[in-house]
Coordinates of C-alpha atoms in Angstrom, one line a residue:
X1 CA 8.3 -9.2 5.3
X2 CA 5.9 -12.1 5.2
X3 CA 2.4 -13.5 4.8
X4 CA 0.2 -14.5 7.7
X5 CA -3.0 -16.4 7.9
X6 CA -5.1 -18.6 10.3
X7 CA -8.3 -18.7 12.2
X8 CA -9.8 -19.1 15.7
X9 CA -13.1 -20.9 16.3
X10 CA -14.6 -21.7 19.7
X11 CA -17.0 -24.2 18.1
X12 CA -14.6 -26.6 16.5
X13 CA -11.1 -28.0 17.2
X14 CA -8.5 -26.8 14.8
X15 CA -6.2 -29.8 15.4
X16 CA -7.7 -32.0 12.7
X17 CA -7.5 -29.2 10.1
X18 CA -3.8 -28.9 9.4
X19 CA -4.4 -29.5 5.6
X20 CA -6.7 -26.4 5.5
X21 CA -4.1 -24.3 7.3
X22 CA -1.4 -25.5 4.9
X23 CA -3.6 -24.7 1.9
X24 CA -4.3 -21.1 3.2
X25 CA -0.6 -20.6 3.9
X26 CA 0.5 -21.9 0.5
X27 CA -1.4 -19.1 -1.3
X28 CA 1.0 -16.6 0.4
X29 CA 4.2 -18.3 -0.7
X30 CA 5.2 -15.5 -3.0
X31 CA 5.0 -13.1 -0.1
X32 CA 7.3 -15.4 1.9
X33 CA 9.4 -17.6 -0.4
X34 CA 12.1 -18.5 2.2
X35 CA 10.2 -20.6 4.8
X36 CA 6.8 -21.6 6.0
X37 CA 5.4 -22.7 9.4
X38 CA 2.2 -23.7 11.2
X39 CA 0.9 -23.9 14.7
X40 CA -2.4 -25.3 15.9
X41 CA -4.2 -26.0 19.2
X42 CA -7.7 -26.7 20.2
X43 CA -9.1 -23.4 19.1
X44 CA -6.5 -21.6 17.0
X45 CA -4.6 -22.2 13.8
X46 CA -1.8 -19.9 12.8
X47 CA 0.2 -20.0 9.5
X48 CA 3.2 -18.1 8.2
X49 CA 5.3 -17.6 5.1
X50 CA 8.6 -15.9 5.6
X51 CA 10.7 -13.5 3.6
X52 CA 13.9 -13.5 5.6
X53 CA 15.2 -9.9 6.1
X54 CA 16.5 -9.8 9.7
X55 CA 18.1 -12.6 11.8
X56 CA 18.0 -15.0 8.8
X57 CA 18.5 -18.1 11.0
X58 CA 16.6 -17.1 14.1
X59 CA 13.3 -15.5 13.2
X60 CA 11.2 -18.6 12.3
X61 CA 7.4 -18.3 12.8
X62 CA 4.8 -18.8 14.1
X63 CA 6.8 -17.8 17.2
X64 CA 6.0 -18.9 20.7
X65 CA 7.0 -17.3 24.0
X66 CA 8.6 -20.7 25.1
X67 CA 9.2 -24.0 23.5
X68 CA 6.8 -26.1 25.6
X69 CA 3.2 -25.2 26.7
X70 CA 3.4 -21.7 25.2
X71 CA 1.1 -19.0 26.5
X72 CA 1.5 -16.6 23.6
X73 CA 1.9 -17.4 19.8
X74 CA 2.6 -14.8 17.1
X75 CA 2.4 -14.8 13.4
X76 CA 3.8 -11.5 12.1
X77 CA 4.5 -9.6 8.9
X78 CA 6.4 -6.4 8.7
X79 CA 9.3 -4.5 10.2
X80 CA 9.5 -2.6 13.5
X81 CA 12.2 0.0 13.1
X82 CA 12.6 0.8 16.8
X83 CA 13.2 -2.8 17.8
X84 CA 16.6 -2.2 19.2
X85 CA 15.3 0.4 21.7
X86 CA 12.3 -1.7 22.6
X87 CA 14.6 -4.7 23.1
X88 CA 16.7 -2.8 25.6
X89 CA 13.6 -1.5 27.4
X90 CA 12.0 -5.0 27.6
X91 CA 15.3 -6.5 28.8
X92 CA 15.4 -4.0 31.6
X93 CA 11.9 -5.2 32.5
X94 CA 13.2 -8.7 32.8
X95 CA 12.4 -10.3 29.4
X96 CA 15.0 -12.7 27.9
X97 CA 15.5 -13.0 24.2
X98 CA 16.4 -16.1 22.1
X99 CA 16.8 -14.3 18.7
X100 CA 18.0 -11.0 17.2
X101 CA 14.7 -10.7 15.3
X102 CA 12.2 -7.8 15.6
X103 CA 9.5 -10.6 15.6
X104 CA 10.6 -11.6 19.1
X105 CA 10.5 -8.0 20.2
X106 CA 6.9 -7.8 19.1
X107 CA 6.1 -11.0 21.0
X108 CA 7.8 -9.8 24.2
X109 CA 6.2 -6.4 23.8
X110 CA 2.8 -8.1 23.9
X111 CA 3.7 -10.0 27.0
X112 CA 4.7 -6.7 28.6
X113 CA 1.9 -4.4 27.5
X114 CA -0.8 -6.6 26.0
X115 CA -2.7 -5.2 22.9
X116 CA -1.3 -1.8 23.9
X117 CA 2.0 -2.9 22.6
X118 CA 0.9 -1.4 19.3
X119 CA 1.4 2.1 20.8
X120 CA 5.1 1.3 21.3
X121 CA 5.8 0.1 17.8
X122 CA 7.3 2.2 15.0
X123 CA 7.2 0.7 11.6
X124 CA 5.0 -1.2 9.1
X125 CA 3.3 -4.4 10.4
X126 CA 0.3 -6.6 10.5
X127 CA 0.2 -9.5 13.0
X128 CA -2.0 -11.9 14.9
X129 CA -1.4 -13.1 18.5
X130 CA -3.2 -16.0 20.0
X131 CA -3.2 -15.5 23.8
X132 CA -3.5 -19.0 25.1
X133 CA -4.1 -18.0 28.7
X134 CA -7.0 -15.7 27.9
X135 CA -8.3 -17.6 24.9
X136 CA -8.0 -14.4 22.9
X137 CA -7.0 -13.5 19.4
X138 CA -5.5 -10.1 18.8
X139 CA -5.1 -8.6 15.3
X140 CA -3.0 -5.4 14.9
X141 CA -2.3 -3.3 11.9
X142 CA 0.2 -0.4 11.5
X143 CA -0.9 3.2 11.7
X144 CA -0.9 4.1 8.0
X145 CA -2.0 0.7 6.7
X146 CA 1.2 -0.1 4.9
X147 CA 0.8 -3.8 5.6
X148 CA -2.6 -5.5 4.7
X149 CA -4.7 -7.6 7.0
X150 CA -8.1 -9.0 6.2
X151 CA -10.7 -11.1 8.2
X152 CA -14.0 -12.9 7.8
X153 CA -16.5 -14.6 10.0
X154 CA -16.5 -18.4 10.3
X155 CA -18.5 -20.7 12.5
X156 CA -17.5 -19.9 16.1
X157 CA -14.9 -17.2 15.3
X158 CA -13.0 -15.6 12.5
X159 CA -10.3 -16.3 9.9
X160 CA -7.6 -13.8 8.9
X161 CA -5.0 -13.3 6.3
X162 CA -2.6 -10.9 4.6
X163 CA -4.6 -11.3 1.4
X164 CA -8.1 -12.4 0.6
X165 CA -6.9 -15.3 -1.6
X166 CA -5.8 -17.1 1.6
X167 CA -9.2 -16.8 3.1
X168 CA -10.7 -18.4 0.0
X169 CA -8.7 -21.6 0.8
X170 CA -10.8 -21.9 4.0
X171 CA -13.9 -24.2 3.3
X172 CA -16.3 -21.7 4.8
X173 CA -15.3 -18.7 2.7
X174 CA -16.0 -18.4 -1.0
X175 CA -15.3 -15.5 -3.5
X176 CA -18.7 -13.7 -3.6
X177 CA -19.4 -10.2 -4.8
X178 CA -22.5 -8.1 -4.3
X179 CA -23.6 -4.6 -5.1
X180 CA -21.7 -3.1 -2.2
X181 CA -18.5 -4.8 -3.4
X182 CA -19.0 -3.5 -6.9
X183 CA -19.5 0.0 -5.5
X184 CA -16.4 -0.3 -3.5
X185 CA -14.5 -1.5 -6.6
X186 CA -15.8 1.0 -9.1
X187 CA -16.6 4.0 -7.0
X188 CA -12.9 4.8 -6.7
X189 CA -13.3 6.1 -3.1
X190 CA -10.8 3.6 -1.5
X191 CA -12.8 2.8 1.6
X192 CA -11.2 0.8 4.3
X193 CA -13.1 -1.8 6.3
X194 CA -15.3 -3.0 3.5
X195 CA -13.8 -4.7 0.4
X196 CA -14.9 -5.9 -3.0
X197 CA -15.6 -9.3 -1.5
X198 CA -18.8 -10.1 0.4
X199 CA -18.1 -10.9 4.0
X200 CA -14.4 -10.0 3.9
X201 CA -13.2 -6.9 5.7
X202 CA -9.9 -5.1 6.3
X203 CA -8.6 -4.3 9.7
X204 CA -8.5 -0.5 9.5
X205 CA -5.1 1.2 9.7
X206 CA -4.1 2.0 13.3
X207 CA -6.6 -0.5 14.6
X208 CA -6.8 -3.5 16.9
X209 CA -9.4 -6.3 16.6
X210 CA -9.8 -8.7 19.5
X211 CA -11.8 -11.9 19.5
X212 CA -12.7 -14.0 22.6
X213 CA -15.7 -15.8 23.9
X214 CA -17.4 -12.5 24.6
X215 CA -17.3 -11.6 20.9
X216 CA -15.4 -9.2 18.5
X217 CA -14.2 -5.7 19.5
X218 CA -12.4 -3.2 17.3
X219 CA -10.8 0.1 18.3
X220 CA -8.3 2.6 16.9
X221 CA -5.0 3.0 18.8
X222 CA -4.0 5.8 16.4
X223 CA -5.7 8.4 14.2
X224 CA -4.7 11.7 12.6
X225 CA -5.2 14.4 15.3
X226 CA -4.9 18.1 15.2
X227 CA -3.1 20.5 17.4
X228 CA -1.6 24.0 17.1
X229 CA 1.6 24.1 15.1
X230 CA 4.3 25.8 17.3
X231 CA 7.1 26.4 14.8
X232 CA 8.0 29.2 12.4
X233 CA 9.1 28.5 8.8
X234 CA 12.8 28.0 9.6
X235 CA 12.1 25.7 12.5
X236 CA 9.5 23.8 10.5
X237 CA 11.9 23.2 7.6
X238 CA 14.6 22.0 10.0
X239 CA 12.2 19.7 11.8
X240 CA 10.9 18.2 8.5
X241 CA 14.5 17.4 7.5
X242 CA 15.2 15.8 10.9
X243 CA 12.1 13.6 10.7
X244 CA 12.7 12.6 7.1
X245 CA 16.3 11.7 7.8
X246 CA 15.4 9.8 11.0
X247 CA 12.8 7.8 9.1
X248 CA 15.0 6.9 6.2
X249 CA 18.1 6.1 8.3
X250 CA 16.2 3.8 10.6
X251 CA 14.8 1.9 7.7
X252 CA 18.1 1.0 6.2
X253 CA 18.7 -2.0 8.5
X254 CA 18.6 -5.4 7.0
X255 CA 20.7 -8.6 6.8
X256 CA 20.0 -8.8 3.0
X257 CA 20.8 -6.4 0.1
X258 CA 19.0 -3.0 0.2
X259 CA 18.3 -0.6 -2.6
X260 CA 16.4 2.5 -3.4
X261 CA 13.7 3.3 -6.0
X262 CA 14.9 6.5 -7.7
X263 CA 12.5 8.0 -10.2
X264 CA 14.2 11.3 -10.6
X265 CA 11.5 13.1 -8.6
X266 CA 12.0 15.1 -5.4
X267 CA 10.5 12.5 -3.1
X268 CA 12.6 9.5 -4.1
X269 CA 15.7 11.6 -4.5
X270 CA 15.6 12.9 -1.0
X271 CA 15.1 9.3 0.4
X272 CA 18.0 8.0 -1.7
X273 CA 20.2 10.9 -0.6
X274 CA 19.7 10.0 3.1
X275 CA 20.3 6.3 2.5
X276 CA 23.4 7.0 0.5
X277 CA 24.8 9.1 3.2
X278 CA 23.9 6.7 6.0
X279 CA 25.4 3.8 4.1
X280 CA 28.7 5.7 3.8
X281 CA 28.6 6.4 7.5
X282 CA 28.2 2.7 8.3
X283 CA 30.4 1.1 5.7
X284 CA 32.9 3.7 4.6
X285 CA 33.3 6.6 2.1
X286 CA 33.3 4.2 -0.9
X287 CA 30.0 2.5 -0.1
X288 CA 27.3 3.0 -2.8
X289 CA 23.7 2.2 -2.6
X290 CA 22.0 0.7 -5.6
X291 CA 19.2 2.7 -7.1
X292 CA 16.6 1.8 -9.8
X293 CA 14.3 3.5 -12.2
X294 CA 12.0 2.2 -14.9
X295 CA 11.7 3.3 -18.5
X296 CA 10.3 1.9 -21.8
X297 CA 11.9 1.3 -25.2
X298 CA 11.4 4.3 -27.5
X299 CA 10.0 6.3 -24.6
X300 CA 12.3 9.2 -25.3
X301 CA 11.0 9.4 -28.9
X302 CA 7.3 8.5 -28.3
X303 CA 6.7 10.4 -25.0
X304 CA 3.7 12.8 -25.0
X305 CA 2.4 14.6 -22.0
X306 CA -0.9 13.8 -20.4
X307 CA -3.0 14.8 -17.4
X308 CA -0.6 13.1 -15.0
X309 CA 2.8 13.4 -16.7
X310 CA 4.8 16.4 -17.9
X311 CA 8.1 15.0 -18.8
X312 CA 10.4 11.9 -19.3
X313 CA 11.8 10.7 -15.9
X314 CA 14.9 8.9 -17.0
X315 CA 17.3 11.9 -17.5
X316 CA 16.4 13.2 -14.1
X317 CA 16.8 9.9 -12.4
X318 CA 20.2 9.4 -14.0
X319 CA 21.3 12.9 -13.0
X320 CA 20.1 12.3 -9.4
X321 CA 22.1 9.1 -9.3
X322 CA 25.2 10.8 -10.4
X323 CA 24.7 13.7 -7.9
X324 CA 24.2 11.2 -5.0
X325 CA 26.8 8.7 -6.1
X326 CA 24.6 5.7 -6.4
X327 CA 25.0 2.6 -8.5
X328 CA 22.1 3.5 -10.7
X329 CA 20.3 1.2 -13.1
X330 CA 17.4 1.8 -15.4
X331 CA 15.2 -1.2 -16.1
X332 CA 13.9 -0.7 -19.7
X333 CA 10.7 -2.6 -20.5
X334 CA 9.4 -3.5 -23.9
X335 CA 5.8 -2.2 -24.2
X336 CA 4.9 -5.6 -25.7
X337 CA 5.8 -7.3 -22.4
X338 CA 3.1 -5.2 -20.7
X339 CA 0.5 -6.9 -23.0
X340 CA 1.7 -10.4 -22.1
X341 CA -1.4 -12.1 -20.6
X342 CA 0.7 -14.2 -18.2
X343 CA 2.1 -11.0 -16.7
X344 CA -1.3 -9.4 -16.5
X345 CA -2.9 -12.5 -14.9
X346 CA -0.2 -12.5 -12.3
X347 CA -0.9 -8.8 -11.5
X348 CA -4.6 -9.4 -11.2
X349 CA -4.1 -12.4 -9.0
X350 CA -1.7 -10.6 -6.6
X351 CA -4.2 -7.7 -6.4
X352 CA -7.3 -9.9 -5.6
X353 CA -9.2 -7.1 -7.3
X354 CA -10.4 -6.1 -10.8
X355 CA -9.4 -2.5 -10.2
X356 CA -5.9 -1.3 -11.0
X357 CA -4.1 1.0 -13.4
X358 CA -3.3 -1.5 -16.2
X359 CA 0.1 -1.1 -17.7
X360 CA 1.4 0.9 -14.8
X361 CA 0.7 -2.1 -12.5
X362 CA 2.2 -4.6 -14.9
X363 CA 5.4 -2.5 -15.4
X364 CA 5.8 -2.0 -11.6
X365 CA 5.4 -5.8 -11.2
X366 CA 8.1 -6.4 -13.8
X367 CA 10.4 -3.7 -12.3
X368 CA 10.1 -5.4 -8.9
X369 CA 11.0 -8.7 -10.5
X370 CA 14.2 -7.3 -12.0
X371 CA 15.1 -5.6 -8.7
X372 CA 14.6 -8.8 -6.8
X373 CA 17.4 -10.4 -8.7
X374 CA 19.8 -8.2 -6.8
X375 CA 18.0 -6.9 -3.7
X376 CA 15.5 -8.1 -1.1
X377 CA 14.6 -4.7 0.3
X378 CA 13.8 -1.4 -1.5
X379 CA 13.0 2.0 -0.1
X380 CA 10.4 4.2 -1.9
X381 CA 9.3 7.8 -2.0
X382 CA 5.7 6.8 -1.8
X383 CA 3.4 9.1 0.4
X384 CA 5.3 12.4 0.1
X385 CA 2.6 13.9 -2.1
X386 CA 0.0 13.2 0.5
X387 CA 2.2 14.4 3.4
X388 CA 3.5 17.5 1.7
X389 CA 0.7 18.5 -0.6
X390 CA 2.1 17.5 -4.0
X391 CA -1.0 16.7 -6.0
X392 CA -2.7 19.1 -8.4
X393 CA -5.9 19.2 -6.4
X394 CA -4.2 21.0 -3.5
X395 CA -3.4 23.9 -5.8
X396 CA -6.4 23.9 -8.2
X397 CA -9.3 26.3 -7.3
X398 CA -11.8 24.0 -9.0
X399 CA -10.8 21.2 -6.7
X400 CA -10.9 23.4 -3.6
X401 CA -14.4 24.4 -4.5
X402 CA -15.7 21.0 -5.6
X403 CA -18.1 19.1 -3.4
X404 CA -16.5 15.7 -4.0
X405 CA -13.3 13.7 -3.7
X406 CA -10.6 15.7 -5.4
X407 CA -9.0 12.8 -7.4
X408 CA -12.3 12.3 -9.2
X409 CA -11.8 15.7 -10.8
X410 CA -8.3 14.7 -12.1
X411 CA -9.2 11.2 -13.4
X412 CA -12.7 12.2 -14.4
X413 CA -15.6 9.9 -15.4
X414 CA -13.9 9.2 -18.7
X415 CA -11.4 7.1 -16.8
X416 CA -14.0 5.3 -14.8
X417 CA -15.2 1.8 -15.5
X418 CA -18.0 2.1 -18.1
X419 CA -20.7 0.1 -16.4
X420 CA -23.7 -1.5 -18.2
X421 CA -26.7 1.0 -17.9
X422 CA -28.7 -1.6 -16.0
X423 CA -25.9 -2.2 -13.5
X424 CA -25.2 1.5 -13.2
X425 CA -28.9 2.1 -12.3
X426 CA -28.6 -0.6 -9.6
X427 CA -25.4 0.6 -8.1
X428 CA -26.2 4.4 -8.2
X429 CA -22.5 5.2 -7.8
X430 CA -23.2 8.9 -7.9
X431 CA -25.3 8.7 -4.7
X432 CA -22.8 6.4 -3.1
X433 CA -20.0 8.9 -3.7
X434 CA -22.1 11.7 -2.3
X435 CA -23.0 9.8 0.8
X436 CA -19.4 8.6 1.3
X437 CA -18.0 12.1 0.8
X438 CA -20.3 13.5 3.6
X439 CA -19.2 10.7 5.9
X440 CA -15.5 11.2 5.1
X441 CA -15.7 15.0 5.7
X442 CA -17.4 14.4 9.1
X443 CA -14.3 12.4 10.2
X444 CA -11.9 15.3 9.5
X445 CA -10.6 16.9 12.7
X446 CA -10.2 20.7 12.8
X447 CA -8.8 23.4 15.0
X448 CA -11.2 26.0 16.4
X449 CA -11.2 29.2 14.4
X450 CA -9.6 27.8 11.2
X451 CA -10.1 30.2 8.2
X452 CA -12.0 28.7 5.3
X453 CA -8.9 28.1 3.2
X454 CA -7.1 26.3 5.9
X455 CA -10.3 24.4 6.8
X456 CA -10.7 23.1 3.2
X457 CA -7.1 22.2 2.7
X458 CA -7.1 20.2 5.9
X459 CA -10.0 18.3 4.5
X460 CA -8.1 17.6 1.3
X461 CA -5.0 16.5 3.1
X462 CA -7.1 14.2 5.4
X463 CA -8.9 12.6 2.4
X464 CA -5.6 12.1 0.6
X465 CA -3.9 10.5 3.6
X466 CA -6.8 8.3 4.7
X467 CA -8.1 7.2 1.3
X468 CA -6.0 8.0 -1.8
X469 CA -2.8 6.9 -0.1
X470 CA -4.2 3.6 1.0
X471 CA -4.8 2.4 -2.6
X472 CA -1.2 3.4 -3.5
X473 CA 0.1 1.4 -0.5
X474 CA -2.1 -1.5 -1.4
X475 CA -0.7 -1.5 -4.9
X476 CA 2.9 -1.2 -3.8
X477 CA 2.6 -4.0 -1.2
X478 CA 0.8 -6.5 -3.5
X479 CA 3.1 -6.0 -6.5
X480 CA 6.3 -6.0 -4.6
X481 CA 5.5 -8.9 -2.3
X482 CA 4.3 -11.0 -5.3
X483 CA 8.0 -10.8 -6.4
X484 CA 9.3 -11.5 -2.9
X485 CA 10.6 -7.9 -2.5
X486 CA 10.0 -5.8 0.6
X487 CA 9.3 -2.1 -0.1
X488 CA 9.7 0.3 2.8
X489 CA 8.1 3.8 2.9
X490 CA 9.9 6.3 5.1
X491 CA 7.3 9.1 4.4
X492 CA 4.7 6.9 6.2
X493 CA 6.6 7.4 9.5
X494 CA 3.7 8.5 11.7
X495 CA 5.6 11.2 13.5
X496 CA 6.4 12.9 10.2
X497 CA 2.8 12.5 9.0
X498 CA 1.5 14.0 12.2
X499 CA 3.9 16.9 12.2
X500 CA 3.3 17.8 8.5
X501 CA -0.5 17.4 8.8
X502 CA -0.5 20.1 11.5
X503 CA 1.7 22.5 9.7
X504 CA -0.5 25.3 8.3
X505 CA -1.0 25.4 4.6
X506 CA 0.9 28.7 4.3
X507 CA 4.0 26.7 5.2
X508 CA 3.3 23.9 2.8
X509 CA 3.1 26.4 -0.1
X510 CA 5.3 29.3 1.0
X511 CA 7.3 29.3 -2.3
X512 CA 4.2 29.4 -4.4
X513 CA 4.1 25.7 -5.5
X514 CA 3.7 22.2 -4.3
X515 CA 5.8 20.5 -1.6
X516 CA 7.5 23.7 -0.3
X517 CA 8.6 22.2 3.0
X518 CA 10.2 19.1 1.5
X519 CA 11.9 21.1 -1.2
X520 CA 13.3 23.5 1.4
X521 CA 14.3 20.6 3.6
X522 CA 16.2 19.0 0.8
X523 CA 18.3 22.2 0.2
X524 CA 21.3 21.9 -2.0
X525 CA 22.7 18.7 -0.4
X526 CA 19.9 16.2 -0.9
X527 CA 18.8 16.8 -4.5
X528 CA 20.2 18.5 -7.6
X529 CA 18.6 21.8 -8.7
X530 CA 16.9 20.3 -11.7
X531 CA 15.2 17.7 -9.5
X532 CA 14.2 20.1 -6.8
X533 CA 12.4 22.4 -9.3
X534 CA 10.9 20.0 -11.8
X535 CA 7.1 19.7 -11.9
X536 CA 5.3 16.8 -10.2
X537 CA 5.3 13.7 -12.4
X538 CA 3.4 10.5 -11.8
X539 CA 4.6 7.0 -12.3
X540 CA 5.6 6.6 -16.0
X541 CA 3.4 4.9 -18.5
X542 CA 4.3 3.7 -22.0
X543 CA 3.3 6.1 -24.8
X544 CA 4.0 3.7 -27.6
X545 CA 1.2 3.3 -30.1
X546 CA 1.8 -0.4 -30.4
X547 CA 0.8 -0.7 -26.8
X548 CA -2.5 1.0 -27.5
X549 CA -3.2 -1.2 -30.5
X550 CA -2.4 -4.3 -28.5
X551 CA -4.6 -3.1 -25.6
X552 CA -7.5 -2.6 -28.0
X553 CA -7.1 -6.2 -29.2
X554 CA -7.1 -7.5 -25.7
X555 CA -10.2 -5.5 -24.8
X556 CA -12.1 -6.9 -27.9
X557 CA -11.2 -10.4 -26.7
X558 CA -12.2 -9.6 -23.1
X559 CA -15.7 -8.5 -24.2
X560 CA -16.4 -12.0 -25.5
X561 CA -15.0 -13.8 -22.4
X562 CA -17.0 -15.7 -19.8
X563 CA -20.1 -16.4 -21.8
X564 CA -21.0 -12.7 -22.0
X565 CA -20.5 -11.9 -18.4
X566 CA -18.1 -9.1 -19.2
X567 CA -20.6 -7.6 -21.7
X568 CA -23.3 -7.8 -19.0
X569 CA -21.2 -5.7 -16.6
X570 CA -19.8 -3.1 -19.1
X571 CA -21.3 -0.4 -21.3
X572 CA -20.5 -1.8 -24.7
X573 CA -21.3 1.4 -26.5
X574 CA -18.7 3.4 -24.5
X575 CA -16.1 0.7 -25.0
X576 CA -16.8 0.6 -28.7
X577 CA -15.9 4.3 -28.9
X578 CA -12.6 3.5 -27.2
X579 CA -11.9 0.6 -29.6
X580 CA -12.7 2.7 -32.7
X581 CA -10.3 5.5 -31.8
X582 CA -7.0 5.4 -33.7
X583 CA -4.3 3.9 -31.5
X584 CA -2.0 6.9 -31.8
X585 CA -4.8 9.2 -30.7
X586 CA -6.2 7.2 -27.8
X587 CA -6.7 9.6 -24.8
X588 CA -5.4 8.5 -21.4
X589 CA -8.8 8.1 -19.9
X590 CA -10.1 6.0 -22.8
X591 CA -7.0 3.8 -22.5
X592 CA -7.7 3.3 -18.8
X593 CA -11.3 2.2 -19.6
X594 CA -9.9 -0.5 -21.9
X595 CA -7.4 -1.6 -19.1
X596 CA -10.3 -2.0 -16.7
X597 CA -12.2 -4.2 -19.2
X598 CA -9.2 -6.5 -19.7
X599 CA -8.6 -6.7 -16.0
X600 CA -12.2 -7.5 -15.3
X601 CA -12.0 -10.5 -17.7
X602 CA -8.8 -11.7 -16.1
X603 CA -10.3 -11.3 -12.6
X604 CA -13.4 -13.3 -13.5
X605 CA -11.1 -16.0 -14.9
X606 CA -8.9 -16.1 -11.8
X607 CA -11.6 -16.2 -9.1
X608 CA -14.8 -17.3 -10.8
X609 CA -16.7 -15.1 -8.2
X610 CA -20.4 -15.5 -7.6
X611 CA -21.8 -12.1 -8.4
X612 CA -25.2 -11.1 -7.1
X613 CA -26.6 -7.6 -7.5

């Protein structure tokens, strides 16, 4: 896993601007702490920061097709899990390889198939290719959008990067935010394409952008499609198990230590079970994979349920670890560490955004930092809820009937950023949500003759996979890569996603609850009974009253920051109500409002953006 950046301009030579490329690349050092590289010619500048995972000595980048007078140059971030098969296929086609890395497989695949190489890749990736022969830049992003890739116009071309902060190191790009950016941030609709930053766009998942002298062109090489589901329940369960096992087993490969994130929920337990079994097959019956969970001091005593959490994770994670035979470790965090402004600044900086989930972001960042002391790669159960229908909105009649994005019913307006009334009148977020919802529904593919229930649940699954999931992947990528940790997500295997998306809802809920297919596929061998049958639980948050008191203090200070700019953006009356609530009675939604105010102040401090509305 790595960080990439660079630009192409047909108006100016890149050769005199090595310092600019170096500055852009330096901003991504935490994504790639092991090595850095740069390549420039008349029109193109490509930079790279490397986190070495495969072929530690041979995968240096940017990579060229040959040492002298190259015709193809690649800067690449990610992992291609079918690189062994592709290497064999490309070798049969006459290609010769200098390294063992999957990076070179991507480069040779481009030589063989051009931009259509994307259709041959299985994995998570974002990369840029400068085709010297054709004077063409090609940007490609993986199907589900696991790896980020941003771009912006410059004179005579475009600049690109794994993160917006790298683009801000280019002299033609500055951190600006307009009304559209604030809508994108605070509407909580998780658009792709547009971002909070004026003029900076994301390459959409499953998309290719090409730039040459004729201009810019974008197209999708993959999107969710519908087709009739051919299998009965028994065959579907068996196929789900095969796909999950294949995805997890193929993602174990690395030349560095690998571990698993084991929360004690069904999703992570199934992934960990497959990894533990595969490791024993490869290394012998005594091999044990390391697994990690997170907890907080006094959580067992202070835990109280809320809208997202019904129980304490740690006992389930420990039981799952014993059942699977892992070397399990629980990272216990002090709630006061979550209030440390240095930690919170680091989180806001790695997000490049004022929007997050407060203590849950900070704790995940700290968890990844502890894991990185022992492992370089971790596998996660992220995306199983979107793939297998695990969220409350799939099973709530109110969500099924609602004419809006389903997660807005769960989080509610009480968890939204309380915008200043004048700003709220300008942004008209309610209208923005309505218009965006109509556009999002129009993009959902359907089979002819679907009954109303199937029709609606396909819409909810599509919205979850193409919007809600993307912000979770964004969060996991940024917080893990900021610690130099690569997190892989087997449930984002596109074949598994496609198969589950086309299974009728009656199969997804055949046992009368969430994630029926995954639970049945797990059976008695991949997860203990207690884990298979516990209710859905979200990522843990601290419930300690001291955290709430400390957060209220930080929010009071934030309101006074930046010469009143925070006050000018927020509804002080609403925030005052949150501040006046006793810390031990602070509802989850009110706490999240305070988190957003604190993060806004830190974001303004980090980027000093020019805001115009």
